[in-house]
CSV table of N, CA and C in Angstrom, one decimal:
chain,number,residue,atom,x,y,z
A,1,MET,N,-133.0,-15.1,-97.7
A,1,MET,CA,-132.1,-15.7,-98.6
A,1,MET,C,-131.9,-14.8,-99.9
A,2,LYS,N,-130.7,-14.9,-100.5
A,2,LYS,CA,-130.5,-14.2,-101.7
A,2,LYS,C,-129.5,-15.0,-102.6
A,3,ILE,N,-129.7,-14.9,-103.9
A,3,ILE,CA,-128.8,-15.5,-104.8
A,3,ILE,C,-127.8,-14.4,-105.3
A,4,GLU,N,-126.5,-14.8,-105.4
A,4,GLU,CA,-125.5,-13.8,-105.7
A,4,GLU,C,-124.6,-14.3,-106.9
A,5,VAL,N,-124.3,-13.4,-107.8
A,5,VAL,CA,-123.3,-13.8,-108.8
A,5,VAL,C,-122.0,-13.2,-108.4
A,6,ILE,N,-121.0,-14.1,-108.5
A,6,ILE,CA,-119.6,-13.7,-108.1
A,6,ILE,C,-118.7,-13.8,-109.3
A,7,ASN,N,-118.1,-12.7,-109.8
A,7,ASN,CA,-117.3,-12.7,-111.0
A,7,ASN,C,-115.8,-12.6,-110.8
A,8,GLU,N,-115.4,-13.1,-109.6
A,8,GLU,CA,-113.9,-13.2,-109.3
A,8,GLU,C,-113.7,-14.3,-108.5
A,9,GLU,N,-112.4,-14.8,-108.4
A,9,GLU,CA,-112.0,-15.9,-107.6
A,9,GLU,C,-112.3,-15.6,-106.1
A,10,ASN,N,-112.9,-16.5,-105.4
A,10,ASN,CA,-113.3,-16.3,-104.0
A,10,ASN,C,-113.0,-17.7,-103.3
A,11,SER,N,-111.8,-17.8,-102.7
A,11,SER,CA,-111.4,-19.0,-102.1
A,11,SER,C,-112.3,-19.4,-100.9
A,12,ILE,N,-112.9,-18.5,-100.2
A,12,ILE,CA,-113.8,-18.8,-99.1
A,12,ILE,C,-115.0,-19.5,-99.6
A,13,VAL,N,-115.6,-19.0,-100.6
A,13,VAL,CA,-116.8,-19.6,-101.2
A,13,VAL,C,-116.5,-20.9,-101.8
A,14,LEU,N,-115.4,-21.0,-102.6
A,14,LEU,CA,-115.0,-22.2,-103.2
A,14,LEU,C,-114.8,-23.3,-102.2
A,15,ASP,N,-114.0,-23.0,-101.1
A,15,ASP,CA,-113.8,-24.0,-100.1
A,15,ASP,C,-115.1,-24.4,-99.4
A,16,ALA,N,-116.0,-23.6,-99.2
A,16,ALA,CA,-117.3,-23.9,-98.6
A,16,ALA,C,-118.1,-24.9,-99.6
A,17,LEU,N,-118.1,-24.6,-100.9
A,17,LEU,CA,-118.7,-25.5,-101.8
A,17,LEU,C,-118.1,-26.8,-101.9
A,18,VAL,N,-116.8,-26.9,-101.9
A,18,VAL,CA,-116.0,-28.2,-102.0
A,18,VAL,C,-116.3,-28.9,-100.7
A,19,ASP,N,-116.3,-28.3,-99.5
A,19,ASP,CA,-116.6,-29.0,-98.3
A,19,ASP,C,-118.0,-29.6,-98.3
A,20,GLY,N,-119.0,-28.8,-98.8
A,20,GLY,CA,-120.3,-29.4,-98.9
A,20,GLY,C,-120.4,-30.6,-99.8
A,21,VAL,N,-119.7,-30.6,-100.9
A,21,VAL,CA,-119.7,-31.8,-101.8
A,21,VAL,C,-119.0,-32.9,-101.1
A,22,ARG,N,-117.9,-32.6,-100.4
A,22,ARG,CA,-117.2,-33.7,-99.7
A,22,ARG,C,-118.1,-34.4,-98.6
A,23,GLU,N,-118.8,-33.6,-97.9
A,23,GLU,CA,-119.7,-34.1,-96.8
A,23,GLU,C,-120.7,-35.1,-97.5
A,24,TYR,N,-121.3,-34.6,-98.6
A,24,TYR,CA,-122.3,-35.4,-99.3
A,24,TYR,C,-121.7,-36.7,-99.8
A,25,ASN,N,-120.5,-36.6,-100.4
A,25,ASN,CA,-119.8,-37.8,-100.9
A,25,ASN,C,-119.5,-38.8,-99.8
A,26,ILE,N,-119.0,-38.3,-98.7
A,26,ILE,CA,-118.7,-39.2,-97.6
A,26,ILE,C,-119.9,-40.0,-97.1
A,27,GLU,N,-121.0,-39.3,-97.1
A,27,GLU,CA,-122.3,-40.0,-96.7
A,27,GLU,C,-122.6,-41.2,-97.6
A,28,HIS,N,-122.2,-41.0,-98.9
A,28,HIS,CA,-122.6,-42.1,-99.9
A,28,HIS,C,-121.4,-43.0,-100.2
A,29,MET,N,-120.2,-42.6,-100.1
A,29,MET,CA,-119.0,-43.3,-100.5
A,29,MET,C,-118.1,-43.7,-99.4
A,30,GLY,N,-118.3,-43.2,-98.2
A,30,GLY,CA,-117.3,-43.5,-97.1
A,30,GLY,C,-116.2,-42.4,-97.1
A,31,PRO,N,-115.2,-42.7,-96.3
A,31,PRO,CA,-114.1,-41.7,-96.2
A,31,PRO,C,-113.5,-41.3,-97.5
A,32,GLU,N,-113.2,-40.0,-97.7
A,32,GLU,CA,-112.7,-39.5,-98.9
A,32,GLU,C,-111.2,-40.0,-99.1
A,33,THR,N,-110.9,-40.3,-100.3
A,33,THR,CA,-109.6,-40.8,-100.6
A,33,THR,C,-108.8,-39.8,-101.6
A,34,SER,N,-109.3,-38.6,-101.7
A,34,SER,CA,-108.7,-37.6,-102.6
A,34,SER,C,-107.3,-37.2,-102.2
A,35,LYS,N,-106.4,-37.4,-103.2
A,35,LYS,CA,-105.0,-36.9,-103.0
A,35,LYS,C,-104.5,-36.3,-104.3
A,36,PRO,N,-103.8,-35.2,-104.2
A,36,PRO,CA,-103.2,-34.6,-105.4
A,36,PRO,C,-102.1,-35.6,-105.9
A,37,LEU,N,-102.0,-35.5,-107.3
A,37,LEU,CA,-100.9,-36.3,-107.9
A,37,LEU,C,-100.4,-35.5,-109.1
A,38,THR,N,-99.1,-35.1,-109.0
A,38,THR,CA,-98.4,-34.3,-110.0
A,38,THR,C,-97.1,-34.9,-110.3
A,39,VAL,N,-96.7,-35.0,-111.6
A,39,VAL,CA,-95.4,-35.5,-112.0
A,39,VAL,C,-94.9,-34.4,-113.0
A,40,VAL,N,-93.7,-33.9,-112.7
A,40,VAL,CA,-93.1,-32.8,-113.5
A,40,VAL,C,-91.7,-33.1,-114.0
A,41,MET,N,-91.3,-32.5,-115.0
A,41,MET,CA,-89.9,-32.5,-115.5
A,41,MET,C,-89.4,-31.1,-115.5
A,42,ARG,N,-88.2,-31.0,-115.0
A,42,ARG,CA,-87.5,-29.7,-115.0
A,42,ARG,C,-86.2,-29.9,-115.8
A,43,ASN,N,-85.7,-28.8,-116.5
A,43,ASN,CA,-84.5,-28.8,-117.2
A,43,ASN,C,-83.3,-28.6,-116.3
A,44,GLU,N,-82.1,-28.5,-116.8
A,44,GLU,CA,-80.9,-28.3,-116.0
A,44,GLU,C,-80.9,-27.0,-115.2
A,45,ASP,N,-81.7,-26.0,-115.7
A,45,ASP,CA,-81.8,-24.8,-115.0
A,45,ASP,C,-83.0,-24.7,-114.0
A,46,ASP,N,-83.5,-25.9,-113.8
A,46,ASP,CA,-84.7,-26.1,-112.8
A,46,ASP,C,-86.0,-25.4,-113.4
A,47,LYS,N,-86.0,-25.1,-114.6
A,47,LYS,CA,-87.2,-24.6,-115.2
A,47,LYS,C,-88.2,-25.7,-115.6
A,48,LEU,N,-89.4,-25.5,-115.2
A,48,LEU,CA,-90.4,-26.5,-115.5
A,48,LEU,C,-90.6,-26.6,-117.0
A,49,ILE,N,-90.5,-27.8,-117.6
A,49,ILE,CA,-90.7,-28.0,-119.0
A,49,ILE,C,-91.9,-28.9,-119.4
A,50,GLY,N,-92.5,-29.5,-118.3
A,50,GLY,CA,-93.7,-30.3,-118.6
A,50,GLY,C,-94.2,-30.9,-117.3
A,51,GLY,N,-95.5,-31.4,-117.4
A,51,GLY,CA,-96.1,-32.0,-116.2
A,51,GLY,C,-97.5,-32.5,-116.4
A,52,VAL,N,-97.9,-33.4,-115.5
A,52,VAL,CA,-99.2,-33.9,-115.4
A,52,VAL,C,-99.7,-33.6,-114.0
A,53,SER,N,-100.9,-33.1,-113.9
A,53,SER,CA,-101.4,-32.9,-112.5
A,53,SER,C,-102.9,-33.2,-112.5
A,54,GLY,N,-103.3,-33.9,-111.4
A,54,GLY,CA,-104.6,-34.2,-111.2
A,54,GLY,C,-104.8,-34.7,-109.7
A,55,ARG,N,-105.8,-35.6,-109.6
A,55,ARG,CA,-106.1,-36.1,-108.2
A,55,ARG,C,-106.5,-37.6,-108.4
A,56,THR,N,-106.2,-38.4,-107.4
A,56,THR,CA,-106.8,-39.7,-107.3
A,56,THR,C,-107.9,-39.7,-106.2
A,57,ILE,N,-109.0,-40.2,-106.6
A,57,ILE,CA,-110.1,-40.2,-105.7
A,57,ILE,C,-111.1,-41.4,-106.0
A,58,TYR,N,-111.4,-42.2,-105.0
A,58,TYR,CA,-112.3,-43.3,-105.2
A,58,TYR,C,-112.0,-44.2,-106.4
A,59,LYS,N,-110.7,-44.6,-106.5
A,59,LYS,CA,-110.2,-45.5,-107.6
A,59,LYS,C,-110.2,-44.8,-109.0
A,60,ASN,N,-110.3,-43.5,-109.0
A,60,ASN,CA,-110.3,-42.8,-110.3
A,60,ASN,C,-109.1,-41.8,-110.3
A,61,PHE,N,-108.4,-41.8,-111.4
A,61,PHE,CA,-107.3,-40.8,-111.6
A,61,PHE,C,-107.9,-39.7,-112.4
A,62,LEU,N,-108.2,-38.5,-111.8
A,62,LEU,CA,-108.8,-37.4,-112.6
A,62,LEU,C,-107.7,-36.5,-113.0
A,63,ILE,N,-107.4,-36.5,-114.3
A,63,ILE,CA,-106.3,-35.7,-114.8
A,63,ILE,C,-106.8,-34.3,-115.2
A,64,GLY,N,-106.3,-33.3,-114.6
A,64,GLY,CA,-106.7,-31.9,-114.8
A,64,GLY,C,-105.9,-31.2,-115.8
A,65,VAL,N,-104.6,-31.4,-115.8
A,65,VAL,CA,-103.7,-30.6,-116.6
A,65,VAL,C,-102.6,-31.5,-117.1
A,66,VAL,N,-102.3,-31.4,-118.4
A,66,VAL,CA,-101.1,-32.0,-119.0
A,66,VAL,C,-100.5,-30.9,-119.9
A,67,TRP,N,-99.2,-30.7,-119.7
A,67,TRP,CA,-98.6,-29.6,-120.5
A,67,TRP,C,-97.1,-30.0,-120.7
A,68,VAL,N,-96.6,-29.8,-121.9
A,68,VAL,CA,-95.2,-29.9,-122.3
A,68,VAL,C,-94.8,-28.7,-123.0
A,69,ASP,N,-93.7,-28.1,-122.6
A,69,ASP,CA,-93.2,-26.9,-123.3
A,69,ASP,C,-92.9,-27.1,-124.7
A,70,LYS,N,-93.1,-26.1,-125.5
A,70,LYS,CA,-93.0,-26.2,-127.0
A,70,LYS,C,-91.6,-26.8,-127.4
A,71,VAL,N,-90.5,-26.5,-126.7
A,71,VAL,CA,-89.2,-27.0,-127.0
A,71,VAL,C,-89.1,-28.5,-126.8
A,72,ALA,N,-89.9,-29.1,-126.0
A,72,ALA,CA,-89.8,-30.5,-125.6
A,72,ALA,C,-90.9,-31.4,-126.3
A,73,ARG,N,-91.8,-30.8,-127.0
A,73,ARG,CA,-92.9,-31.5,-127.7
A,73,ARG,C,-92.3,-32.4,-128.7
A,74,GLY,N,-92.9,-33.6,-128.9
A,74,GLY,CA,-92.4,-34.6,-129.9
A,74,GLY,C,-91.2,-35.4,-129.4
A,75,THR,N,-90.8,-35.2,-128.2
A,75,THR,CA,-89.6,-35.9,-127.7
A,75,THR,C,-89.9,-37.2,-126.9
A,76,GLY,N,-91.2,-37.4,-126.7
A,76,GLY,CA,-91.6,-38.5,-125.8
A,76,GLY,C,-91.8,-38.1,-124.4
A,77,LEU,N,-91.5,-36.9,-124.0
A,77,LEU,CA,-91.7,-36.4,-122.6
A,77,LEU,C,-93.1,-36.5,-122.1
A,78,GLY,N,-94.1,-36.1,-123.0
A,78,GLY,CA,-95.5,-36.2,-122.6
A,78,GLY,C,-95.9,-37.6,-122.2
A,79,ARG,N,-95.5,-38.6,-123.1
A,79,ARG,CA,-95.7,-40.0,-122.8
A,79,ARG,C,-95.1,-40.4,-121.5
A,80,GLN,N,-93.8,-40.1,-121.3
A,80,GLN,CA,-93.1,-40.5,-120.1
A,80,GLN,C,-93.8,-39.9,-118.9
A,81,LEU,N,-94.2,-38.7,-118.9
A,81,LEU,CA,-94.9,-38.1,-117.7
A,81,LEU,C,-96.2,-38.8,-117.5
A,82,MET,N,-97.0,-39.0,-118.5
A,82,MET,CA,-98.3,-39.7,-118.4
A,82,MET,C,-98.1,-41.1,-117.8
A,83,GLU,N,-97.1,-41.8,-118.3
A,83,GLU,CA,-96.9,-43.2,-117.8
A,83,GLU,C,-96.5,-43.2,-116.3
A,84,LEU,N,-95.6,-42.3,-115.9
A,84,LEU,CA,-95.2,-42.2,-114.5
A,84,LEU,C,-96.4,-41.8,-113.6
A,85,ALA,N,-97.2,-40.9,-114.1
A,85,ALA,CA,-98.4,-40.5,-113.3
A,85,ALA,C,-99.4,-41.7,-113.2
A,86,GLU,N,-99.6,-42.4,-114.3
A,86,GLU,CA,-100.5,-43.6,-114.2
A,86,GLU,C,-99.9,-44.7,-113.3
A,87,ILE,N,-98.6,-44.9,-113.3
A,87,ILE,CA,-98.1,-45.9,-112.4
A,87,ILE,C,-98.4,-45.5,-111.0
A,88,GLU,N,-98.2,-44.3,-110.6
A,88,GLU,CA,-98.5,-43.8,-109.3
A,88,GLU,C,-100.0,-44.0,-109.0
A,89,ALA,N,-100.8,-43.6,-109.9
A,89,ALA,CA,-102.3,-43.7,-109.7
A,89,ALA,C,-102.7,-45.2,-109.5
A,90,LYS,N,-102.1,-46.1,-110.2
A,90,LYS,CA,-102.4,-47.5,-110.0
A,90,LYS,C,-101.9,-48.0,-108.6
A,91,LYS,N,-100.7,-47.5,-108.2
A,91,LYS,CA,-100.2,-47.8,-106.8
A,91,LYS,C,-101.2,-47.4,-105.8
A,92,ARG,N,-102.0,-46.3,-106.1
A,92,ARG,CA,-103.0,-45.8,-105.1
A,92,ARG,C,-104.3,-46.5,-105.2
A,93,GLY,N,-104.4,-47.5,-106.1
A,93,GLY,CA,-105.6,-48.3,-106.3
A,93,GLY,C,-106.5,-47.9,-107.4
A,94,CYS,N,-106.1,-46.9,-108.2
A,94,CYS,CA,-107.0,-46.5,-109.3
A,94,CYS,C,-107.1,-47.6,-110.3
A,95,VAL,N,-108.3,-47.7,-110.9
A,95,VAL,CA,-108.6,-48.6,-111.9
A,95,VAL,C,-109.0,-47.9,-113.2
A,96,VAL,N,-109.1,-46.6,-113.2
A,96,VAL,CA,-109.5,-45.9,-114.4
A,96,VAL,C,-108.9,-44.5,-114.3
A,97,ALA,N,-108.6,-43.9,-115.5
A,97,ALA,CA,-108.1,-42.5,-115.6
A,97,ALA,C,-109.1,-41.8,-116.5
A,98,GLN,N,-109.3,-40.5,-116.2
A,98,GLN,CA,-110.2,-39.7,-117.1
A,98,GLN,C,-109.7,-38.3,-117.2
A,99,LEU,N,-110.0,-37.7,-118.4
A,99,LEU,CA,-109.6,-36.4,-118.7
A,99,LEU,C,-110.4,-35.8,-119.8
A,100,ASP,N,-110.3,-34.5,-120.0
A,100,ASP,CA,-110.9,-33.9,-121.2
A,100,ASP,C,-109.9,-33.1,-121.9
A,101,THR,N,-110.1,-32.9,-123.2
A,101,THR,CA,-109.2,-32.1,-124.0
A,101,THR,C,-110.0,-31.5,-125.2
A,102,LEU,N,-109.5,-30.4,-125.7
A,102,LEU,CA,-110.1,-29.7,-126.8
A,102,LEU,C,-109.5,-30.2,-128.1
A,103,SER,N,-110.3,-30.1,-129.2
A,103,SER,CA,-109.9,-30.7,-130.5
A,103,SER,C,-108.5,-30.2,-131.0
A,104,PHE,N,-108.1,-29.0,-130.7
A,104,PHE,CA,-106.8,-28.6,-131.1
A,104,PHE,C,-105.6,-28.9,-130.2
A,105,GLN,N,-106.0,-29.5,-129.1
A,105,GLN,CA,-104.9,-29.9,-128.1
A,105,GLN,C,-104.4,-31.3,-128.4
A,106,ALA,N,-104.8,-32.3,-127.7
A,106,ALA,CA,-104.1,-33.6,-127.9
A,106,ALA,C,-105.0,-34.8,-127.9
A,107,PRO,N,-106.2,-34.8,-128.5
A,107,PRO,CA,-107.0,-36.0,-128.4
A,107,PRO,C,-106.3,-37.3,-129.0
A,108,LEU,N,-105.6,-37.1,-130.1
A,108,LEU,CA,-104.9,-38.3,-130.7
A,108,LEU,C,-103.7,-38.8,-129.8
A,109,PHE,N,-103.0,-37.9,-129.1
A,109,PHE,CA,-102.0,-38.3,-128.2
A,109,PHE,C,-102.6,-39.2,-127.1
A,110,TYR,N,-103.7,-38.8,-126.5
A,110,TYR,CA,-104.3,-39.6,-125.4
A,110,TYR,C,-104.8,-40.9,-126.0
A,111,GLN,N,-105.3,-40.9,-127.2
A,111,GLN,CA,-105.8,-42.2,-127.8
A,111,GLN,C,-104.6,-43.1,-128.0
A,112,LYS,N,-103.5,-42.6,-128.4
A,112,LYS,CA,-102.3,-43.4,-128.5
A,112,LYS,C,-101.8,-44.0,-127.2
A,113,LEU,N,-102.2,-43.4,-126.1
A,113,LEU,CA,-101.8,-43.9,-124.8
A,113,LEU,C,-102.9,-44.8,-124.2
A,114,GLY,N,-103.9,-45.2,-125.0
A,114,GLY,CA,-104.9,-46.1,-124.6
A,114,GLY,C,-106.2,-45.5,-124.1
A,115,PHE,N,-106.3,-44.2,-124.2
A,115,PHE,CA,-107.6,-43.6,-123.8
A,115,PHE,C,-108.6,-43.7,-124.9
A,116,ASP,N,-109.9,-43.9,-124.5
A,116,ASP,CA,-111.0,-44.0,-125.4
A,116,ASP,C,-111.9,-42.7,-125.3
A,117,VAL,N,-112.3,-42.2,-126.4
A,117,VAL,CA,-113.2,-41.1,-126.4
A,117,VAL,C,-114.6,-41.6,-125.9
A,118,VAL,N,-115.1,-41.1,-124.8
A,118,VAL,CA,-116.4,-41.6,-124.3
A,118,VAL,C,-117.5,-40.6,-124.5
A,119,GLY,N,-117.2,-39.4,-125.0
A,119,GLY,CA,-118.2,-38.3,-125.2
A,119,GLY,C,-117.5,-37.1,-125.8
A,120,SER,N,-118.4,-36.2,-126.3
A,120,SER,CA,-117.8,-35.0,-126.8
A,120,SER,C,-118.9,-33.9,-126.8
A,121,VAL,N,-118.5,-32.7,-126.8
A,121,VAL,CA,-119.4,-31.5,-127.0
A,121,VAL,C,-119.0,-30.9,-128.3
A,122,PRO,N,-119.9,-30.8,-129.2
A,122,PRO,CA,-119.6,-30.2,-130.5
A,122,PRO,C,-119.1,-28.8,-130.5
A,123,ALA,N,-118.3,-28.5,-131.5
A,123,ALA,CA,-117.8,-27.1,-131.6
A,123,ALA,C,-118.9,-26.1,-131.6
A,124,LEU,N,-118.7,-25.0,-131.0
A,124,LEU,CA,-119.6,-23.9,-131.0
A,124,LEU,C,-118.9,-22.7,-131.6
A,125,PRO,N,-119.6,-21.6,-132.0
A,125,PRO,CA,-118.9,-20.5,-132.5
A,125,PRO,C,-117.8,-20.0,-131.4
A,126,ASP,N,-116.6,-19.8,-131.9
A,126,ASP,CA,-115.5,-19.4,-131.0
A,126,ASP,C,-115.2,-20.4,-129.9
A,127,SER,N,-115.6,-21.7,-130.0
A,127,SER,CA,-115.3,-22.7,-129.0
A,127,SER,C,-115.1,-24.0,-129.7
A,128,PRO,N,-113.9,-24.6,-129.6
A,128,PRO,CA,-113.6,-25.9,-130.3
A,128,PRO,C,-114.4,-27.1,-129.7
A,129,GLU,N,-114.4,-28.2,-130.5
A,129,GLU,CA,-115.0,-29.4,-129.9
A,129,GLU,C,-114.2,-29.9,-128.7
A,130,ARG,N,-114.9,-30.4,-127.7
A,130,ARG,CA,-114.3,-30.9,-126.5
A,130,ARG,C,-114.5,-32.4,-126.4
A,131,TYR,N,-113.5,-33.1,-126.1
A,131,TYR,CA,-113.6,-34.6,-125.9
A,131,TYR,C,-113.4,-35.0,-124.5
A,132,PHE,N,-114.1,-36.0,-124.1
A,132,PHE,CA,-114.0,-36.7,-122.8
A,132,PHE,C,-113.4,-38.0,-123.0
A,133,LEU,N,-112.3,-38.4,-122.3
A,133,LEU,CA,-111.6,-39.6,-122.5
A,133,LEU,C,-111.5,-40.4,-121.3
A,134,LEU,N,-111.4,-41.7,-121.4
A,134,LEU,CA,-111.4,-42.7,-120.3
A,134,LEU,C,-110.4,-43.8,-120.6
A,135,LYS,N,-109.6,-44.2,-119.6
A,135,LYS,CA,-108.7,-45.4,-119.8
A,135,LYS,C,-108.9,-46.3,-118.6
A,136,ASN,N,-109.3,-47.5,-118.9
A,136,ASN,CA,-109.4,-48.5,-117.9
A,136,ASN,C,-108.0,-49.2,-117.7
A,137,TYR,N,-107.7,-49.5,-116.4
A,137,TYR,CA,-106.5,-50.2,-116.1
A,137,TYR,C,-106.7,-51.7,-115.9
């Protein structure tokens, strides 16, 4: 046996790790329910100007990415995208949504949408505070 440090993307290794976690989860939780969930907005030129992307799994909506282009910020687009994503997550049986954000990103935005801060990691040198947020449906 040997331990190896890998400093670049390796889809074969990542897939093997994810498969191992899935097998373990299935033993404890039953069949996996993981499905991608993405809601996007495009402008008239079909350019992406915002979106929400994550996964629904075991009644959880795990939000990985929320982004709105600078030109569309403050227009309500972020709220609209989040609301549509949450509607779809609820249709899939989700009872909670969770995400994390950095202090300079959007913690107040998520709190206005009903998310509660449930934890944080304090700021470190060259690293801002990180918040973990949860919303029960």
